[in-house]
PDB file of C-alpha atoms in Angstrom:
ATOM      1  CA  MET A   1       2.750 -12.144 -22.062  1.00 50.00           C
ATOM      2  CA  SER A   2       2.049 -11.875 -18.338  1.00 55.00           C
ATOM      3  CA  PHE A   3       4.018  -9.690 -16.044  1.00 57.00           C
ATOM      4  CA  ASP A   4       4.676 -12.518 -13.635  1.00 58.00           C
ATOM      5  CA  ALA A   5       7.128 -14.125 -16.038  1.00 60.00           C
ATOM      6  CA  VAL A   6       9.070 -10.888 -16.321  1.00 60.00           C
ATOM      7  CA  ARG A   7       9.245  -9.965 -12.703  1.00 62.00           C
ATOM      8  CA  PRO A   8      11.722 -11.835 -10.575  1.00 62.00           C
ATOM      9  CA  LYS A   9      10.357 -13.772  -7.831  1.00 67.00           C
ATOM     10  CA  PRO A  10      10.476 -12.155  -4.218  1.00 65.00           C
ATOM     11  CA  PRO A  11      12.486 -13.959  -1.994  1.00 67.00           C
ATOM     12  CA  ALA A  12      10.761 -16.437   0.430  1.00 67.00           C
ATOM     13  CA  LEU A  13       9.482 -14.699   3.668  1.00 58.00           C
ATOM     14  CA  PRO A  14      10.724 -16.190   7.047  1.00 58.00           C
ATOM     15  CA  PRO A  15       8.020 -17.897   9.302  1.00 59.00           C
ATOM     16  CA  MET A  16       5.467 -16.245  11.594  1.00 57.00           C
ATOM     17  CA  PRO A  17       7.015 -13.465  13.500  1.00 65.00           C
ATOM     18  CA  LEU A  18       7.608 -11.247  10.462  1.00 67.00           C
ATOM     19  CA  GLY A  19       4.116 -11.933   9.322  1.00 76.00           C
ATOM     20  CA  ARG A  20       2.303 -10.001  12.179  1.00 82.00           C
ATOM     21  CA  GLY A  21       4.576  -6.902  11.309  1.00 83.00           C
ATOM     22  CA  LEU A  22       4.058  -7.056   7.629  1.00 86.00           C
ATOM     23  CA  ARG A  23       0.336  -7.234   8.088  1.00 90.00           C
ATOM     24  CA  LEU A  24       0.502  -4.171  10.471  1.00 90.00           C
ATOM     25  CA  ALA A  25       2.538  -2.425   7.885  1.00 91.00           C
ATOM     26  CA  LEU A  26       0.270  -3.176   5.022  1.00 93.00           C
ATOM     27  CA  ILE A  27      -2.635  -1.850   7.122  1.00 94.00           C
ATOM     28  CA  ALA A  28      -0.746   1.234   8.045  1.00 95.00           C
ATOM     29  CA  LEU A  29       0.324   1.830   4.353  1.00 96.00           C
ATOM     30  CA  ARG A  30      -3.436   1.385   3.275  1.00 96.00           C
ATOM     31  CA  VAL A  31      -4.645   3.847   5.971  1.00 96.00           C
ATOM     32  CA  LEU A  32      -1.910   6.378   4.941  1.00 97.00           C
ATOM     33  CA  LEU A  33      -2.851   6.102   1.434  1.00 97.00           C
ATOM     34  CA  GLY A  34      -6.582   6.486   2.201  1.00 96.00           C
ATOM     35  CA  LEU A  35      -5.623   9.630   4.253  1.00 97.00           C
ATOM     36  CA  MET A  36      -3.605  10.927   1.387  1.00 97.00           C
ATOM     37  CA  THR A  37      -6.530  10.475  -0.990  1.00 97.00           C
ATOM     38  CA  VAL A  38      -9.008  12.101   1.193  1.00 96.00           C
ATOM     39  CA  MET A  39      -6.489  15.172   1.637  1.00 96.00           C
ATOM     40  CA  ALA A  40      -6.166  15.330  -2.157  1.00 96.00           C
ATOM     41  CA  VAL A  41      -9.990  15.130  -2.688  1.00 95.00           C
ATOM     42  CA  TRP A  42     -10.537  17.719   0.039  1.00 95.00           C
ATOM     43  CA  ALA A  43      -8.002  20.172  -1.631  1.00 95.00           C
ATOM     44  CA  PHE A  44      -9.449  19.586  -4.868  1.00 93.00           C
ATOM     45  CA  ILE A  45     -12.993  20.340  -3.847  1.00 93.00           C
ATOM     46  CA  LYS A  46     -11.771  23.351  -1.798  1.00 92.00           C
ATOM     47  CA  GLY A  47      -9.874  24.706  -4.861  1.00 92.00           C
ATOM     48  CA  LEU A  48     -13.065  24.530  -6.924  1.00 88.00           C
ATOM     49  CA  GLY A  49     -14.967  26.085  -4.205  1.00 73.00           C
TER      50      GLY A  49
END
């Protein structure tokens, strides 16, 4: 059974103006997650050293 059938559909997004902000938010989130991953790996390596 696919998860798409279980999960409720998200509400339809309003047109353009939100799109740019949403894209920027996704980019910022990705950068933040990457930074946290780097910090975690760095702490792990430092702990081993």
